Coordinates of C-alpha atoms in Angstrom, one line a residue:
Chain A
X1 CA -25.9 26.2 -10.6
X2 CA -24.8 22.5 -10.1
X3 CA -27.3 20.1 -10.4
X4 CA -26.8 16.0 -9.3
X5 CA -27.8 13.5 -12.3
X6 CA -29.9 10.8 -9.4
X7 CA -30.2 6.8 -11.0
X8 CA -33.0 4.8 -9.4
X9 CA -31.9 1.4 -9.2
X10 CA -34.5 -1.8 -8.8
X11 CA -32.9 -3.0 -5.2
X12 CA -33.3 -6.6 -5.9
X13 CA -32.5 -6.9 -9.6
X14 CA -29.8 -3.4 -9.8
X15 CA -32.0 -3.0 -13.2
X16 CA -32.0 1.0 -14.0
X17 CA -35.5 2.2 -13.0
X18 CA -35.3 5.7 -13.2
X19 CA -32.8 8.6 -14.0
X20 CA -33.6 11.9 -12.6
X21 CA -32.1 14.9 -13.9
X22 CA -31.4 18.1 -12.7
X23 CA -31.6 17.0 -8.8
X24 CA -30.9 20.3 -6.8
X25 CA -28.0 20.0 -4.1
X26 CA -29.7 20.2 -1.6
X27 CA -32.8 18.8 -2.2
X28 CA -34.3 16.2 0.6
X29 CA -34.8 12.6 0.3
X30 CA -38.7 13.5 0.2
X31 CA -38.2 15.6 -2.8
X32 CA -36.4 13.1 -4.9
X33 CA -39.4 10.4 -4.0
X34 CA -41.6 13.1 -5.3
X35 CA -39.6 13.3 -8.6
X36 CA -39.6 9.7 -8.9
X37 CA -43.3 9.4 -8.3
X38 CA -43.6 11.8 -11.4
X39 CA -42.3 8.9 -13.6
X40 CA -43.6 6.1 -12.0
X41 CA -47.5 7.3 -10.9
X42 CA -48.2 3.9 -9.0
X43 CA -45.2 4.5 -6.0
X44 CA -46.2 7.7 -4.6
X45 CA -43.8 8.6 -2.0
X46 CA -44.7 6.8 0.9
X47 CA -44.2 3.6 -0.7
X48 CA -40.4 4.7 -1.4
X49 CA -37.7 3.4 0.3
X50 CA -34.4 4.6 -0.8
X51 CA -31.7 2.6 1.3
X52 CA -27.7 3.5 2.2
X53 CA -25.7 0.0 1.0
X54 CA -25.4 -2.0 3.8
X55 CA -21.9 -3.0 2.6
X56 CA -20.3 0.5 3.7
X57 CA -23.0 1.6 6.1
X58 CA -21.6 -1.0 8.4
X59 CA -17.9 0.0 8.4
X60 CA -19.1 3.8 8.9
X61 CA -21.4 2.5 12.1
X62 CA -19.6 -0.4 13.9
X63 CA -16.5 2.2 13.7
X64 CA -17.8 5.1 15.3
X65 CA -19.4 2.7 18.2
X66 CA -15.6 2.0 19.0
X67 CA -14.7 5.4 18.8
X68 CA -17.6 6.3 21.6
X69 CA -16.5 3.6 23.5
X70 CA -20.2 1.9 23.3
X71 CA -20.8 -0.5 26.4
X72 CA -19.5 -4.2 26.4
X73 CA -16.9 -3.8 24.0
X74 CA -14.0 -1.9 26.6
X75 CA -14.0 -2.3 30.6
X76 CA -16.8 -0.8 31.9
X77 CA -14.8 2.1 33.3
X78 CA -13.8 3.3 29.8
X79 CA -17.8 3.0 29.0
X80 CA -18.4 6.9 26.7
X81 CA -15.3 8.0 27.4
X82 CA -13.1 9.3 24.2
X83 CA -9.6 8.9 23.8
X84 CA -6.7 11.8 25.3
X85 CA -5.0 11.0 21.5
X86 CA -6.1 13.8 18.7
X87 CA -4.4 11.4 16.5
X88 CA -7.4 8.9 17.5
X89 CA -10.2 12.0 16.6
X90 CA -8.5 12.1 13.2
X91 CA -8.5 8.6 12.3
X92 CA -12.0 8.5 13.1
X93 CA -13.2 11.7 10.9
X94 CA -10.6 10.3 8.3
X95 CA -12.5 6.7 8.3
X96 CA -15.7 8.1 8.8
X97 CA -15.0 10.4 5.8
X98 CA -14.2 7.5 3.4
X99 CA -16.9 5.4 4.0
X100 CA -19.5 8.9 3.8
X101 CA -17.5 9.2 0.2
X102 CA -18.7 5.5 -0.7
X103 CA -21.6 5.6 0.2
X104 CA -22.5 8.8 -1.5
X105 CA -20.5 7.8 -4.5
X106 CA -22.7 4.2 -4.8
X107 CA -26.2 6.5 -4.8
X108 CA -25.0 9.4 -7.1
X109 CA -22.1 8.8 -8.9
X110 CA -20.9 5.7 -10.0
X111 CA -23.1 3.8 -13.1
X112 CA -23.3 0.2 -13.7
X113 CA -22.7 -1.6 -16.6
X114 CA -24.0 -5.0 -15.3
X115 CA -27.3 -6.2 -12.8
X116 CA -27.2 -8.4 -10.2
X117 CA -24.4 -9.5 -7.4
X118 CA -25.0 -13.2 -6.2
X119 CA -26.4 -12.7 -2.9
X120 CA -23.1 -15.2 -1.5
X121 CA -21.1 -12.4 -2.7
X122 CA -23.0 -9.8 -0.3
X123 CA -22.6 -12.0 2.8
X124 CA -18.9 -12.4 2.1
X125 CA -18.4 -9.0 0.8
X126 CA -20.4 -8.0 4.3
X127 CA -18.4 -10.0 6.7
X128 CA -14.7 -8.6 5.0
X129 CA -15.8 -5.0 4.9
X130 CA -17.7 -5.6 8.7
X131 CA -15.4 -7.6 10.0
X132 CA -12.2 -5.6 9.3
X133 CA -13.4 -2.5 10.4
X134 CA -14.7 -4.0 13.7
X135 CA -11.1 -5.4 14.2
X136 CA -9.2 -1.8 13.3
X137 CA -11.6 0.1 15.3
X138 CA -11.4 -1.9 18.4
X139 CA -7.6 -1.2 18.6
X140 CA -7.6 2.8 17.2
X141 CA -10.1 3.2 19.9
X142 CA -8.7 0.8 22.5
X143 CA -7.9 2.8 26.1
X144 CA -4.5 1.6 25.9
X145 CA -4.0 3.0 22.0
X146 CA -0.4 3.9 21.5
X147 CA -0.2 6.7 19.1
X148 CA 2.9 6.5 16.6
X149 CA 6.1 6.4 18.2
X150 CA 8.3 6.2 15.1
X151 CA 8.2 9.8 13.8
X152 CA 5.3 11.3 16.3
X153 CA 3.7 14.4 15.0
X154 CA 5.5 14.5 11.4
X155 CA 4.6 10.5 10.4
X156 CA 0.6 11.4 11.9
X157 CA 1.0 15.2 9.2
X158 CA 2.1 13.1 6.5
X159 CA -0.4 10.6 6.7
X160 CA -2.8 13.1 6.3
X161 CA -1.4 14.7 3.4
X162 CA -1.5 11.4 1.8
X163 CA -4.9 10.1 2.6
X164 CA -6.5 13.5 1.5
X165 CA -4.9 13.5 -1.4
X166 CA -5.8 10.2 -2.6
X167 CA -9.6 10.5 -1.2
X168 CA -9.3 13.4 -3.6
X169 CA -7.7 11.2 -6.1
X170 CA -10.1 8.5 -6.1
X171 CA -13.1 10.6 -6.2
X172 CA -11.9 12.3 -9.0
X173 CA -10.7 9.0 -11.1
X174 CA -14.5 8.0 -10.1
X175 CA -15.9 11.5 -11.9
X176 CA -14.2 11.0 -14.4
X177 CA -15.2 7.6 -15.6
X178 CA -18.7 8.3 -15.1
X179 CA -18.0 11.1 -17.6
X180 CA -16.7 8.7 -19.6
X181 CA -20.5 7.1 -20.2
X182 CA -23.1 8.5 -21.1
X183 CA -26.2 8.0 -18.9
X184 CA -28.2 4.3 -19.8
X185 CA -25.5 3.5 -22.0
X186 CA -23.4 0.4 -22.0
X187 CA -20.4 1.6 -24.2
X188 CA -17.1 1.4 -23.0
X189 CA -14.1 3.9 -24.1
X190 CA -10.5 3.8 -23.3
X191 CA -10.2 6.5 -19.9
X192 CA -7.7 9.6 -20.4
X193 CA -6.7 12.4 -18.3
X194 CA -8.6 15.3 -18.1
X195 CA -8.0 18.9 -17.1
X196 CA -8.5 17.9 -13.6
X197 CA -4.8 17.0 -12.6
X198 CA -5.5 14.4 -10.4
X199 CA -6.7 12.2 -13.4
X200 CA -2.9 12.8 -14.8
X201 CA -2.1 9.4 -13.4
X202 CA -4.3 7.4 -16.3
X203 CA -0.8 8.2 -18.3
X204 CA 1.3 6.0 -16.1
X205 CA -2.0 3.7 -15.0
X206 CA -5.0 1.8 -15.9
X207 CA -7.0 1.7 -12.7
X208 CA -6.1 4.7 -11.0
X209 CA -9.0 4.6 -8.7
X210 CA -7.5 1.3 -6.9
X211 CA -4.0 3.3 -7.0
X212 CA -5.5 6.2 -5.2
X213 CA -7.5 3.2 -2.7
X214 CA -4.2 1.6 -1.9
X215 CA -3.2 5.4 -1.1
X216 CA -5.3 6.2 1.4
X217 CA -5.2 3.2 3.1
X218 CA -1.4 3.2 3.4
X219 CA -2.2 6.9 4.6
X220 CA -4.3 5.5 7.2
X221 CA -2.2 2.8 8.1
X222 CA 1.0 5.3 9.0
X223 CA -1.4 7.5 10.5
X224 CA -2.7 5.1 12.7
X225 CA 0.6 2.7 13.4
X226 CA -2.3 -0.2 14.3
X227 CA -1.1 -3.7 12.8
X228 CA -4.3 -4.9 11.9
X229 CA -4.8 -1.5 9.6
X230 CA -1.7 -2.7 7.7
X231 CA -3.1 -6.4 7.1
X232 CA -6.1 -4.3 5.8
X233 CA -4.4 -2.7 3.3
X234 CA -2.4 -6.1 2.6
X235 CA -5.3 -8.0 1.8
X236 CA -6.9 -5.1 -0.1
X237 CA -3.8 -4.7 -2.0
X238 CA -3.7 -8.2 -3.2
X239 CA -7.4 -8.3 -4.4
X240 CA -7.4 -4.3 -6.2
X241 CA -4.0 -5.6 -7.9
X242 CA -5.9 -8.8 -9.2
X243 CA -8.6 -6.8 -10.5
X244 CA -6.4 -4.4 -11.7
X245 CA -4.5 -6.8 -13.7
X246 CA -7.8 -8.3 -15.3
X247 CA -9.2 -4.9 -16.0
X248 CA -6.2 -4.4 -17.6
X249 CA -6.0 -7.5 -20.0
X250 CA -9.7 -6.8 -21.0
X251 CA -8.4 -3.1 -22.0
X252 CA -5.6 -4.3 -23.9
X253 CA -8.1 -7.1 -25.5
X254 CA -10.7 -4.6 -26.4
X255 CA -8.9 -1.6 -27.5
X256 CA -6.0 -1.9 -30.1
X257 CA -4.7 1.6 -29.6
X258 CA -4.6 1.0 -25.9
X259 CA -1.5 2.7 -24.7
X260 CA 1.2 1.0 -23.7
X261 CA 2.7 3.3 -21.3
X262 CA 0.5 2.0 -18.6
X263 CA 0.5 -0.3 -16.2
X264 CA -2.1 -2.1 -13.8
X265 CA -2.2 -0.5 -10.4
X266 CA 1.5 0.8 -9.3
X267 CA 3.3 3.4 -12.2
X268 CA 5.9 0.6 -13.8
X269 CA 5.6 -1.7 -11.4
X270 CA 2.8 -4.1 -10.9
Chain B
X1 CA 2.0 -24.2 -49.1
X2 CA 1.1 -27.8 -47.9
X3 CA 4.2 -28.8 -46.3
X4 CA 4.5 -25.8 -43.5
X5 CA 0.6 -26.9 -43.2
X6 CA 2.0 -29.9 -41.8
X7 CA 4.7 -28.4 -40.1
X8 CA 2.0 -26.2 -38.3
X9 CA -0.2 -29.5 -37.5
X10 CA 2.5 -31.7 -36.5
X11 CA 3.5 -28.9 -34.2
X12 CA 0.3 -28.6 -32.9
X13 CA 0.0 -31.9 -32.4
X14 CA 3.1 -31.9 -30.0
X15 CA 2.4 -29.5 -27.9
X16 CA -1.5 -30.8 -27.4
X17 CA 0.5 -34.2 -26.5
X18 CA 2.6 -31.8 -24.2
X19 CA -0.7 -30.5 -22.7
X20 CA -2.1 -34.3 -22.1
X21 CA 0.8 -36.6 -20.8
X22 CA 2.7 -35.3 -17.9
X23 CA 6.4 -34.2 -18.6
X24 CA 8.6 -36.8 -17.8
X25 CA 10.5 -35.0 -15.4
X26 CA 7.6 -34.6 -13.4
X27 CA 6.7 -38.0 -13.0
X28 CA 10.2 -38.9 -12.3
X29 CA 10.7 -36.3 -9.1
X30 CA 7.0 -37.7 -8.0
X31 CA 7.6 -40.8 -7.9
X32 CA 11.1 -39.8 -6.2
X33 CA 9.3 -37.9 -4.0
X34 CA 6.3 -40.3 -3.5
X35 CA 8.7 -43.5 -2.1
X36 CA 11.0 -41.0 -0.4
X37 CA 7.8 -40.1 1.5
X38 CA 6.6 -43.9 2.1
X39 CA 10.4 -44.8 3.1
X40 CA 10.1 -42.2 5.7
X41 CA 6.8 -42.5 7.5
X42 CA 7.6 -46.8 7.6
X43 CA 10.5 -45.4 9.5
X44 CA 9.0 -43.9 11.6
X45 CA 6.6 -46.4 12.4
X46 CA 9.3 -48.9 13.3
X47 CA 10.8 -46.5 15.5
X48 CA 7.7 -46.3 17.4
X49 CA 6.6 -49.8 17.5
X50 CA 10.6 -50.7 18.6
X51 CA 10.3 -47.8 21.3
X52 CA 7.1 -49.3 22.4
X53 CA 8.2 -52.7 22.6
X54 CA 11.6 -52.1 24.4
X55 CA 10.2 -49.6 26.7
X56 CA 6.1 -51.2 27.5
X57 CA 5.1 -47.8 27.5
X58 CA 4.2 -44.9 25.3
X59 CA 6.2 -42.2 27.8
X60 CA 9.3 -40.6 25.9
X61 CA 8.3 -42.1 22.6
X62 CA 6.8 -38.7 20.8
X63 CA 10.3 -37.1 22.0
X64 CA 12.4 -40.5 21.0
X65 CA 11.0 -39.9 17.4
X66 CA 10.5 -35.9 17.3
X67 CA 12.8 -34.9 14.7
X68 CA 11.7 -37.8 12.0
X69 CA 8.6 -36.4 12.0
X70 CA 9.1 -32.7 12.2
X71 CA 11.0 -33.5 9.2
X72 CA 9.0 -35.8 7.3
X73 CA 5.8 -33.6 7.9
X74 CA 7.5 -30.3 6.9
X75 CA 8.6 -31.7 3.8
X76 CA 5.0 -32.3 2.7
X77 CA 4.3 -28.8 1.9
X78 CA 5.8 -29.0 -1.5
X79 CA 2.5 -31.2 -1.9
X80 CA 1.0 -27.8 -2.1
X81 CA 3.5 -26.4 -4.7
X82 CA 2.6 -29.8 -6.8
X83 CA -1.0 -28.6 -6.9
X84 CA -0.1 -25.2 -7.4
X85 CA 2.0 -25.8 -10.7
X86 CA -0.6 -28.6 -12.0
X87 CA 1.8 -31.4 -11.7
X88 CA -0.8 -33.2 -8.8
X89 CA -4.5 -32.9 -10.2
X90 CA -5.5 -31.9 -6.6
X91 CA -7.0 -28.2 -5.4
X92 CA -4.6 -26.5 -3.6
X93 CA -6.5 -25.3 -0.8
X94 CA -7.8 -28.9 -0.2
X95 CA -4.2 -30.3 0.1
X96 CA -2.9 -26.2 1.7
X97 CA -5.4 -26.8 4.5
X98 CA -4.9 -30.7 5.5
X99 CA -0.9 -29.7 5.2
X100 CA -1.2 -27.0 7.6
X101 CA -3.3 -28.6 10.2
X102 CA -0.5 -30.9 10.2
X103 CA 2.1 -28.5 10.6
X104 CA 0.3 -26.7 13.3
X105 CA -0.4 -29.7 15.4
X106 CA 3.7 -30.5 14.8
X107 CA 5.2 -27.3 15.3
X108 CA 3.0 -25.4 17.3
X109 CA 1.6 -27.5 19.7
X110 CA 3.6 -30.7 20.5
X111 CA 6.8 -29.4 19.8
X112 CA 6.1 -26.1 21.0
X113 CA 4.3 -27.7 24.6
X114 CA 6.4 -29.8 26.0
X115 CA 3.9 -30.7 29.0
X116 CA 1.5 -32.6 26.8
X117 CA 3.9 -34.6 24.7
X118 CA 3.1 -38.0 26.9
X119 CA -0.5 -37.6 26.7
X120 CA -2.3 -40.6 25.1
X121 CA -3.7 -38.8 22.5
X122 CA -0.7 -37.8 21.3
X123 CA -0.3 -41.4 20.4
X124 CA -3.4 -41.9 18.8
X125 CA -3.0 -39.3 16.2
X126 CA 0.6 -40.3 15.5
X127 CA -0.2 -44.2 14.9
X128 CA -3.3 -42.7 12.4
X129 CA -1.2 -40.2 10.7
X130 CA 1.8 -43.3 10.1
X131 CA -0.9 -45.5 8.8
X132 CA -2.7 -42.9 6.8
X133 CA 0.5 -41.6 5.2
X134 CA 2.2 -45.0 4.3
X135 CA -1.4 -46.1 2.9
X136 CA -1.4 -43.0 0.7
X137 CA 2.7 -42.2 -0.1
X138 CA 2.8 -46.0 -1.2
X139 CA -0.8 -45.5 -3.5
X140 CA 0.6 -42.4 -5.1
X141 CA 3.8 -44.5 -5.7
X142 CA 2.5 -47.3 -7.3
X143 CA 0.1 -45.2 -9.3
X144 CA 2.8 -43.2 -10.6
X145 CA 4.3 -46.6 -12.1
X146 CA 1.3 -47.9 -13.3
X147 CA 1.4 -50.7 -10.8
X148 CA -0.9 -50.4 -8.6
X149 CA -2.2 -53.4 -6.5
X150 CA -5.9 -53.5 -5.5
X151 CA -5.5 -54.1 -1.8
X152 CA -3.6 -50.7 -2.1
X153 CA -6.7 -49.0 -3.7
X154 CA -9.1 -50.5 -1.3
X155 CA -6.6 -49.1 1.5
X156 CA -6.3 -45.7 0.6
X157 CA -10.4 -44.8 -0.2
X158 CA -11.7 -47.4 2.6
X159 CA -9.4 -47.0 5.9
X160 CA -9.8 -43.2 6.3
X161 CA -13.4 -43.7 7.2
X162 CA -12.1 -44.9 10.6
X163 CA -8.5 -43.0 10.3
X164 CA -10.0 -39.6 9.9
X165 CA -12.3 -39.5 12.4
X166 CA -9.8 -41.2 15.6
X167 CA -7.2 -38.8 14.0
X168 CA -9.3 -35.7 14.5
X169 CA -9.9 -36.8 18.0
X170 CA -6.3 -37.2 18.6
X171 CA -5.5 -33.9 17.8
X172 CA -8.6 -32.1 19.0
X173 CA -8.0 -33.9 23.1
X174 CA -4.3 -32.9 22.5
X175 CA -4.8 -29.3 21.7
X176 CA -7.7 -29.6 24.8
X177 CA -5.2 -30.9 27.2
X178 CA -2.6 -28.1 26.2
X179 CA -5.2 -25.1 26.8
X180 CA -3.9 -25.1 30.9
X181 CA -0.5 -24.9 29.9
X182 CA -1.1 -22.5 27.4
X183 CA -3.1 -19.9 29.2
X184 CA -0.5 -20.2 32.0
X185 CA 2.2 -19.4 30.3
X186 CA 0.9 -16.7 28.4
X187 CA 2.9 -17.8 25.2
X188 CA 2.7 -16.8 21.7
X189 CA 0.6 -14.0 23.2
X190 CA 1.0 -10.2 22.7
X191 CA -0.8 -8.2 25.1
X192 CA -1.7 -4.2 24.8
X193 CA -0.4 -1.9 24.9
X194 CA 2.6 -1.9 22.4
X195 CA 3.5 0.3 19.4
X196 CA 1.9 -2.2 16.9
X197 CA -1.6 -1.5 18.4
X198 CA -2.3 -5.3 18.0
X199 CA -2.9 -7.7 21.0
X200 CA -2.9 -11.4 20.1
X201 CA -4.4 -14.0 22.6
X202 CA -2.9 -17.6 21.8
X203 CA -5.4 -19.7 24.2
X204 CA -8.6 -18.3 22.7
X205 CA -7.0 -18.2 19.0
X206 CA -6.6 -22.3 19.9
X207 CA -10.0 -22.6 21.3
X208 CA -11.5 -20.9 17.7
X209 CA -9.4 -23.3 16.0
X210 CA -11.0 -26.3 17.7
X211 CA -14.4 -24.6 16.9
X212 CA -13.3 -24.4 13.1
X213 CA -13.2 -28.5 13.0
X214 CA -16.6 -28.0 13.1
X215 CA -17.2 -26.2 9.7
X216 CA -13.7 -28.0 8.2
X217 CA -13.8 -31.7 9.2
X218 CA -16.9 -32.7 7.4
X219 CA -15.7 -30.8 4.7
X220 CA -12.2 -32.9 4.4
X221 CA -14.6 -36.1 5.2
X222 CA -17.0 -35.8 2.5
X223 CA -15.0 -35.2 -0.2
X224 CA -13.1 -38.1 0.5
X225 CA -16.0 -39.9 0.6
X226 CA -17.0 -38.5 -2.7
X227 CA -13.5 -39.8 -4.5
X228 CA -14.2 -42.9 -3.0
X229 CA -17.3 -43.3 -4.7
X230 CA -15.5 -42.1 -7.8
X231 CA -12.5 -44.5 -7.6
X232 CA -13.9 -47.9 -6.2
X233 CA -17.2 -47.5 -7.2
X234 CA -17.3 -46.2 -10.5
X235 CA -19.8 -43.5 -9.4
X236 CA -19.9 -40.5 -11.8
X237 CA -20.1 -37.3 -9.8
X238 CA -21.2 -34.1 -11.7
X239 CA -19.7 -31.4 -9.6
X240 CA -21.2 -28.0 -9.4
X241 CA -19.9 -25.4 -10.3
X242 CA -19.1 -22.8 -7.8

C-alpha cells in the first residue's frame, strides 16, 4: 500500500523539523499531529497548527467567490447566480484543480534545499499570485462572459487536452525531482527521464516543470479566450524563462557531463 | 615563455582599459545626441515666448508648437536604451519611468484631448519641462566635453527643487481638467461584452494614475535630492543594497 513521506517545516524559519514516514493516504490532519507529537513530546496536538500557503490558498478562494457570484463584486441582480456557459464550470474546476495540485504539492511533495524567503518577497509574491487571479476570475465569471468564438466547442476540447496533460506533466516532473533527493539531504544530481513518459521531455529540456506550467496556462488561456488570462501567462512566461535560463547556467556550471541536447524552457528554442 | 606572458598582460590590460573609459563612439553619438537635444528644447522655448509675445496670450500656443515637442519628447526614449546598454550610468527604470510619464502626458492626454490644450496648466508644465530639459541636455553636453561651467552644475541639482514640484502640478490639474471630457467620450475605453473578455475603463485608469504620484513623485524627488548632495556637496552616500 502507498504510503505519503510528510516533512514538518518550522513556519517562520522553513528549517526541516520533522519527517514522518509512512503517512497513510488517508489519514486525518489529527493523526499526523499525533505522529508529530511522537517526536516532539512538548507540542502535543492541540498546540499544532498545520497551515495551507497563503500564496496559493488565495488564488483557489478569491476565484471561486467569482465563480459564485459573491455579493458586491457583479450587479446585485447577478448576486449567487452561476453562469449558462459550461465552458465557465470547466475553467473553474480546471483553476481550482491547479491551485489544489500546489497546494498539495508544497505540503507533501516538493523538498527544499534552502530556509527562509524575505518576508518582501511574500507580500509581492501575494499581491501577483492574488491579484491576477482576482482580475481573470472577474471576467471568466463576469455575466456578460463571451465564451470562445474562434473555433467554439473544438478550441474549448483542445484546451482541455492540453491543460490536463501538462497538469499531469508538471506533477510528474515534480515527482520526479523529489526522487531525485534523498530525504534531509542537500545533494544535487543532474535530472533524467524516467520510465514515467511524461518525464521524456528532460531529453530536449532542463526545466520541464516550467515547460509543462507555461502548458497549462496557454491551455487555460485558449480555453477561456479572456485577455487578461493571456497577459497571465505573458508575464509568467517571461519570469519561468528567466529562471529557467539561470537554472540552466548553474547546471551547465556544476555538472561537466551535463548534456547538451537541452535547452532552458522551450525544446530548441529559448 | 615570458614574452606570450606579456602578450597575455598587455592584453589584459586593454580590454580592463576597454572596461574603464567609455568607447569613443559612444561619447561621440552622446554628445551628438546631448546638443541635438539642448538645440531642440531652446527651440522650442523661443517659439513659445515669440507666440506669447505676438499673440498676449497663451490660447493656440500648445497647438502652434505641437509637433516640436511630440517630436523632441519621443526622441528621449533612446535615453532608456543608453541605460539599458551601460553607455549612461543611470537605472533604467529611473530614467523608463520619468520618460514615460512624459510620453503619456504628450501623447495621450494633450494631443490625444483636444478640449484641454488651452488650459493654464498646460502652460505651466510646458515652461518647466523647457527649462528643466535645456538645464539638463546642456549639463550632460558640457560634461561629456569635459567643460563644464559651475553655474551649469548649480542649475541642474538646485532648480528642480522648485521645477519638479510646479511641473507635477502642471500635469496632475491637466490630466484633472481632462477627466469630464474623458468620461464623456468614452475613449480609449472597451466595454463588455466582447470576444476578448477584457473591459478597459480609461477615466478611472487616469484617476489611478493620478493616485500613483503619490507613491512615485517622492520617489523621483528624493533621489534627486540625494545626487544633489552627492554632486554639489560632496556628501558620500552608502546606498543599500536592495
Amino acid at each position: 500500500m502507498k504510503h505519503y513521506e510528510v516533512e514538518i517545516l518550522d513556519a517562520k524559519t522553513k528549517d526541516k523539523l520533522c519527517f514522518l514516514d509512512k503517512v497513510e493516504p488517508n489519514a486525518t490532519i489529527g493523526e499526523i499531529k499525533s505522529m508529530f507529537h511522537k517526536s516532539h513530546p512538548q507540542w502535543y496536538a492541540a498546540r499544532q497548527s498545520i497551515r495551507l500557503d497563503p500564496k496559493y490558498a488565495g488564488p483557489l478562494l478569491l476565484y471561486l467567490m467569482f465563480y459564485f457570484r459573491v455579493p458586491f463584486i457583479y450587479a446585485p441582480k447577478y448576486d449567487f447566480t452561476t453562469s449558462k456557459h459550461w465552458v465557465v464550470h470547466l475553467a473553474c474546476m480546471c483553476h481550482s484543480f491547479h491551485y489544489l495540485k500546489r497546494l498539495l504539492e508544497t505540503l507533501f511533495v516538493h523538498r527544499f534545499s534552502h530556509g527562509t524567503m524575505p518576508l518582501r518577497n511574500i507580500f509581492k509574491n501575494c499581491t501577483y499570485y492574488w491579484g491576477f487571479a482576482a482580475w481573470m476570475a472577474y471576467y471568466i465569471n463576469h455575466p456578460l462572459y463571451t465564451p470562445p468564438t474562434i473555433y467554439g466547442e473544438q478550441q474549448v476540447r483542445m484546451a482541455l487536452i492540453i491543460f490536463l496533460f501538462c497538469q499531469i506533466g508538471n506533477f510528474s516532473i515534480h515527482i520526479a525531482l523529489r526522487n531525485l533527493r534523498p530525504p534531509g539531504s542537500k545533494t544535487r544530481k543532474i535530472p533524467y527521464p524516467t520510465k514515467n513518459p511524461f518525464t521524456w521531455i528532460f531529453l530536449l529540456v532542463s526545466c520541464p516543470n516550467y515547460t509543462y506550467e507555461l502548458g497549462s496556462w496557454f491551455g487555460f488561456t485558449l480555453m477561456t479566450q479572456c485577455l487578461p488570462v493571456a497577459f497571465f501567462t505573458a508575464v509568467g512566461f517571461i519570469q519561468m524563462t528567466v529562471w529557467a535560463k539561470g537554472k540552466h547556467r548553474s547546471y551547465l556550471k556544476e555538472f561537466r557531463d551535463y548534456p547538451p541536447l537541452r535547452s532552458p524552457i522551450l525544446p530548441f528554442v529559448l | 615563455m615570458a614574452s606570450t606572458e606579456e602578450d597575455g598582460s598587455a592584453e589584459e590590460k586593454e580590454t580592463n582599459n576597454k572596461k574603464r573609459t567609455k568607447s569613443a563612439i559612444a561619447v561621440a553619438w552622446l554628445t551628438f545626441y546631448n546638443i541635438a537635444m539642448t538645440a531642440g528644447w531652446l527651440v522650442l522655448a523661443m517659439a513659445m515666448m515669440r507666440f506669447y509675445i505676438q499673440k498676449g496670450t497663451h490660447k493656440g500656443l500648445y497647438k502652434s508648437i505641437a509637433r516640436t515637442l511630440k517630436f523632441f519628447q519621443t526622441v528621449a526614449l533612446v535615453e532608456v536604451g543608453h541605460c539599458a546598454i551601460g553607455i549612461v550610468r543611470t537605472s533604467v527604470i529611473v530614467t523608463g519611468v520619468q520618460v514615460c510619464s512624459r510620453i503619456f502626458m504628450v501623447w495621450f492626454i494633450t494631443n490625444s484631448i483636444k478640449q484641454i490644450q488651452n488650459e493654464e496648466s498646460v502652460i505651466l508644465f510646458l515652461v518647466v519641462w523647457t527649462l528643466t530639459e535645456i538645464t539638463r541636455y546642456s549639463f550632460y553636453t558640457f560634461n561629456l566635453l569635459n567643460l563644464l561651467p559651475y553655474f551649469i552644475k548649480w542649475a541642474r541639482y538646485n532648480m528642480f527643487i522648485i521645477m519638479y514640484p510646479l511641473g507635477v502640478a502642471g500635469e496632475l490639474l491637466t490630466i484633472y481638467a481632462a477627466l469630464p471630457f474623458v468620461r464623456k467620450t468614452g475613449m480609449f475605453s472597451m466595454r463588455l461584452p466582447n470576444k476578448y473578455n477584457v473591459s478597459f475603463d480609461y477615466y478611472y485608469f487616469l484617476i489611478i494614475v493620478m493616485l500613483s504620484y503619490i507613491p512615485l513623485f517622492p520617489q523621483l524627488y528624493f533621489h534627486m535630492l540625494r545626487q544633489r548632495r552627492k554632486v554639489l556637496l560632496g556628501e558620500i552616500i552608502v546606498e543599500k543594497d536592495e
